Amino acid sequence: EVQLVQSGPEVKKPGAPVKISCKVSGYTFTDSQLHWVQQAPGKGPEWMGLIDPEDGQIIYAEKFLGRVTITADTTTETAYMEVIRLAFDDTAVYYCAASSGGSRGFFDYWGQGTLVTVSS
Amino acid sequence: DIQMTQSPSSLSASVGDRITITCQASRDIGDYFNWYQQKPGKAPKLLIRDASNLEAGVPSRFTGSGFGTDFTLTISSLQPEDIATYYCQQYGDVPFTFGQGTKLEI
């Protein structure tokens, strides 16, 4: 059974960083790109970027470039997403997602989501 | 970026109704297009990939069609468990983008 298990909820102050993990099991970690998706309260999902654990390729959506860092540890089969300089509008649920199609852009596997609350 | 325009934004219907949701891409994406269902507090669930391929376990009352810029999700006979928000998504080019959603109510 494929599972993507994310780290727990976070409460952060404006300006602080946050780092979320996504532990993969049930498939070979390097067989699929791993994506991160932001979903603000009451809003639709927004794709943030991807990492290909096989070759290390990383692509960011321009909106998140410079403030988001996506990494992957193939030894622990865990991906990470860090956001720096958090602002109130970064309050959202963050999901990791993967595809059974490898590099295809459909997401049939999702983590449970990590709620990040930015509050002073 | 490719913009995905989804309509309607909300829809009230009755059990047994035939429902159609549309999504238009701002440029040709071929069939690099998916539909998701999301229920409150849950991650999106892939319903249809590549415009028309039903995911395993998804009821056959869900149908996807379209190619290029115009796509449709049809529910042939609405069931109570279909109450959710539906999103379209393209992967023809990065950044992958989602529609703004259609909230389905009974």
Coordinates of C-alpha atoms in Angstrom, one line a residue:
Chain A
E1 CA 0.0 0.0 0.0
V2 CA 1.4 3.4 -1.0
Q3 CA 1.5 5.9 1.8
L4 CA 2.7 9.5 2.1
V5 CA 2.8 10.5 5.7
Q6 CA 3.4 14.1 6.5
S7 CA 4.7 15.8 9.7
G8 CA 2.3 17.4 12.1
P9 CA 0.6 20.8 12.3
E10 CA 2.7 23.9 12.9
V11 CA 2.0 27.3 14.4
K12 CA 4.6 29.9 13.4
K13 CA 5.1 33.6 13.8
P14 CA 5.4 35.9 10.8
G15 CA 9.0 35.9 9.5
A16 CA 9.8 32.4 10.8
P17 CA 10.6 29.4 8.6
V18 CA 8.7 26.1 8.6
K19 CA 9.9 22.7 7.3
I20 CA 7.5 19.9 6.5
S21 CA 8.4 16.3 5.8
C22 CA 6.7 13.7 3.7
K23 CA 7.7 10.1 4.3
V24 CA 7.0 7.7 1.4
S25 CA 6.4 4.0 1.6
G26 CA 4.9 1.3 -0.7
Y27 CA 6.7 2.3 -3.9
T28 CA 10.3 2.9 -4.9
F29 CA 11.0 6.5 -3.9
T30 CA 13.0 7.3 -7.0
D31 CA 10.3 6.0 -9.4
S32 CA 8.1 9.1 -9.0
Q33 CA 8.4 12.8 -8.9
L34 CA 7.2 14.3 -5.6
H35 CA 5.0 17.4 -5.7
W36 CA 4.0 20.0 -3.1
V37 CA 0.6 21.7 -3.2
Q38 CA -0.7 24.6 -1.1
Q39 CA -4.3 25.0 -0.2
A40 CA -5.3 28.2 1.6
P41 CA -8.5 28.1 3.7
G42 CA -11.5 28.1 1.4
K43 CA -9.3 28.2 -1.8
G44 CA -8.4 25.7 -4.5
P45 CA -5.1 23.9 -4.5
E46 CA -2.0 25.6 -5.9
W47 CA 1.0 23.7 -7.2
M48 CA 4.2 24.8 -5.6
G49 CA 6.9 22.7 -7.2
L50 CA 8.3 19.2 -7.6
I51 CA 11.4 17.2 -7.0
D52 CA 12.6 14.2 -9.0
P53 CA 14.3 12.0 -6.4
E54 CA 16.0 10.0 -9.1
D55 CA 18.1 12.8 -10.6
G56 CA 17.5 15.7 -8.2
Q57 CA 15.7 17.9 -10.6
I58 CA 13.7 20.6 -8.9
I59 CA 11.1 22.9 -10.5
Y60 CA 9.3 25.7 -8.6
A61 CA 6.3 27.7 -9.4
E62 CA 7.5 31.2 -9.9
K63 CA 5.3 32.5 -7.1
F64 CA 7.3 30.4 -4.6
L65 CA 10.7 30.8 -6.1
G66 CA 13.2 32.1 -3.6
R67 CA 11.1 31.5 -0.6
V68 CA 10.5 27.7 -0.9
T69 CA 13.1 24.9 -0.9
I70 CA 12.2 21.4 -1.8
T71 CA 14.6 18.6 -1.0
A72 CA 14.6 14.8 -0.9
D73 CA 16.6 12.2 1.1
T74 CA 16.7 9.0 -0.8
T75 CA 18.2 7.1 2.1
T76 CA 15.1 7.7 4.3
E77 CA 12.7 8.1 1.3
T78 CA 11.5 11.4 2.7
A79 CA 10.9 14.6 0.9
Y80 CA 10.9 18.0 2.6
M81 CA 9.5 21.4 1.8
E82 CA 10.7 24.5 3.6
V83 CA 9.1 28.0 3.5
I84 CA 11.0 30.9 4.8
R85 CA 9.8 34.4 5.8
L86 CA 6.4 33.2 6.6
A87 CA 3.5 35.7 6.1
F88 CA -0.1 35.5 7.3
D89 CA -1.3 34.5 3.9
D90 CA 1.0 31.4 4.0
T91 CA -1.6 29.9 6.4
A92 CA -2.7 26.9 4.5
V93 CA -2.7 23.1 4.4
Y94 CA 0.3 21.8 2.5
Y95 CA 0.2 18.5 0.7
C96 CA 2.8 16.3 -0.8
A97 CA 1.6 14.3 -3.8
A98 CA 3.0 11.7 -6.1
S99 CA 2.0 9.9 -9.3
S100 CA 1.9 6.2 -10.1
G101 CA 2.9 7.4 -13.6
G102 CA 6.3 8.5 -12.5
S103 CA 6.9 11.8 -14.2
R104 CA 3.3 12.2 -15.2
G105 CA 1.4 15.1 -13.7
F106 CA -1.6 13.3 -12.3
F107 CA -1.6 12.9 -8.5
D108 CA -3.1 9.6 -7.3
Y109 CA -1.2 9.5 -4.1
W110 CA -1.5 12.3 -1.5
G111 CA -0.2 12.9 2.0
Q112 CA -2.7 13.7 4.7
G113 CA -1.8 17.4 4.6
T114 CA 0.0 19.6 7.1
L115 CA -1.7 22.6 8.5
V116 CA 0.6 25.6 8.9
T117 CA -0.9 28.5 10.8
V118 CA 1.0 31.8 10.8
S119 CA -0.1 33.9 13.7
S120 CA 1.4 36.6 15.8
Chain B
D1 CA 1.0 30.2 -16.8
I2 CA -1.9 28.2 -18.2
Q3 CA -5.1 29.5 -16.6
M4 CA -7.9 27.0 -15.9
T5 CA -11.4 28.5 -15.9
Q6 CA -13.9 26.2 -14.2
S7 CA -17.7 26.7 -14.2
P8 CA -20.0 26.9 -12.4
S9 CA -18.3 27.8 -9.1
S10 CA -21.2 26.2 -7.2
L11 CA -24.1 24.0 -8.2
S12 CA -27.2 22.9 -6.3
A13 CA -28.8 19.7 -7.6
S14 CA -30.9 16.8 -6.6
V15 CA -30.2 13.1 -6.2
G16 CA -30.5 11.4 -9.6
D17 CA -29.7 14.6 -11.5
R18 CA -27.2 14.6 -14.4
I19 CA -24.5 17.1 -13.6
T20 CA -22.0 18.8 -15.9
I21 CA -18.9 20.8 -14.9
T22 CA -16.7 22.5 -17.4
C23 CA -13.1 23.6 -17.5
Q24 CA -11.4 25.7 -20.1
A25 CA -7.6 26.0 -20.4
S26 CA -6.1 29.2 -21.6
R27 CA -4.1 27.3 -24.3
D28 CA -4.0 23.8 -25.8
I29 CA -3.0 21.2 -23.3
G30 CA -3.9 18.1 -25.3
D31 CA -5.2 15.5 -22.8
Y32 CA -2.8 16.5 -20.0
F33 CA -5.8 17.1 -17.8
N34 CA -7.3 15.7 -14.6
W35 CA -10.3 15.9 -12.4
Y36 CA -10.3 15.7 -8.6
Q37 CA -12.9 15.4 -5.9
Q38 CA -12.3 16.9 -2.5
K39 CA -14.3 16.5 0.6
P40 CA -13.9 18.7 3.7
G41 CA -10.8 18.0 5.7
K42 CA -9.5 15.5 3.1
A43 CA -6.9 15.6 0.4
P44 CA -8.1 15.8 -3.2
K45 CA -8.9 12.4 -4.7
L46 CA -8.0 11.8 -8.4
L47 CA -11.2 10.8 -10.3
I48 CA -10.2 11.0 -13.9
R49 CA -6.7 11.3 -15.5
D50 CA -5.7 12.3 -18.9
A51 CA -9.2 13.8 -19.6
S52 CA -11.2 10.6 -19.9
N53 CA -9.6 7.8 -18.0
L54 CA -11.5 6.8 -14.9
E55 CA -9.5 5.9 -11.9
A56 CA -9.9 2.4 -10.5
G57 CA -12.7 2.3 -7.9
V58 CA -14.4 5.4 -9.1
P59 CA -18.1 4.8 -10.0
S60 CA -18.9 4.6 -13.6
R61 CA -21.4 7.5 -13.2
F62 CA -18.4 9.8 -13.5
T63 CA -17.3 10.5 -17.1
G64 CA -14.6 12.9 -18.4
S65 CA -14.3 14.2 -21.9
G66 CA -12.5 16.8 -23.9
F67 CA -9.2 17.6 -25.6
G68 CA -7.1 20.7 -26.2
T69 CA -8.8 23.6 -24.3
D70 CA -12.3 22.4 -23.4
F71 CA -13.1 19.7 -20.9
T72 CA -16.2 18.3 -19.2
L73 CA -16.9 16.2 -16.1
T74 CA -20.3 14.6 -16.0
I75 CA -22.0 12.8 -13.2
S76 CA -24.8 10.8 -14.8
S77 CA -26.9 10.3 -11.7
L78 CA -26.0 12.3 -8.7
Q79 CA -25.6 10.4 -5.4
P80 CA -25.5 11.9 -1.9
E81 CA -21.9 10.8 -1.5
D82 CA -20.9 12.9 -4.5
I83 CA -21.3 16.1 -2.4
A84 CA -17.9 17.6 -2.6
T85 CA -15.8 20.3 -4.4
Y86 CA -14.5 19.3 -7.8
Y87 CA -11.2 20.7 -9.3
C88 CA -9.7 20.4 -12.7
Q89 CA -6.0 20.5 -13.2
Q90 CA -3.6 20.7 -16.2
Y91 CA -0.1 19.3 -16.5
G92 CA 0.6 20.4 -20.0
D93 CA 3.2 22.8 -18.7
V94 CA 4.7 23.9 -15.5
P95 CA 3.4 25.4 -13.3
F96 CA 0.7 22.8 -13.1
T97 CA -2.5 24.7 -12.4
F98 CA -5.9 24.0 -10.9
G99 CA -9.3 25.4 -11.6
Q100 CA -10.9 27.4 -8.8
G101 CA -13.3 24.6 -8.0
T102 CA -17.0 23.7 -8.3
K103 CA -18.8 23.2 -5.0
L104 CA -21.6 20.7 -5.4
E105 CA -24.5 20.8 -3.1
I106 CA -27.8 18.9 -2.8

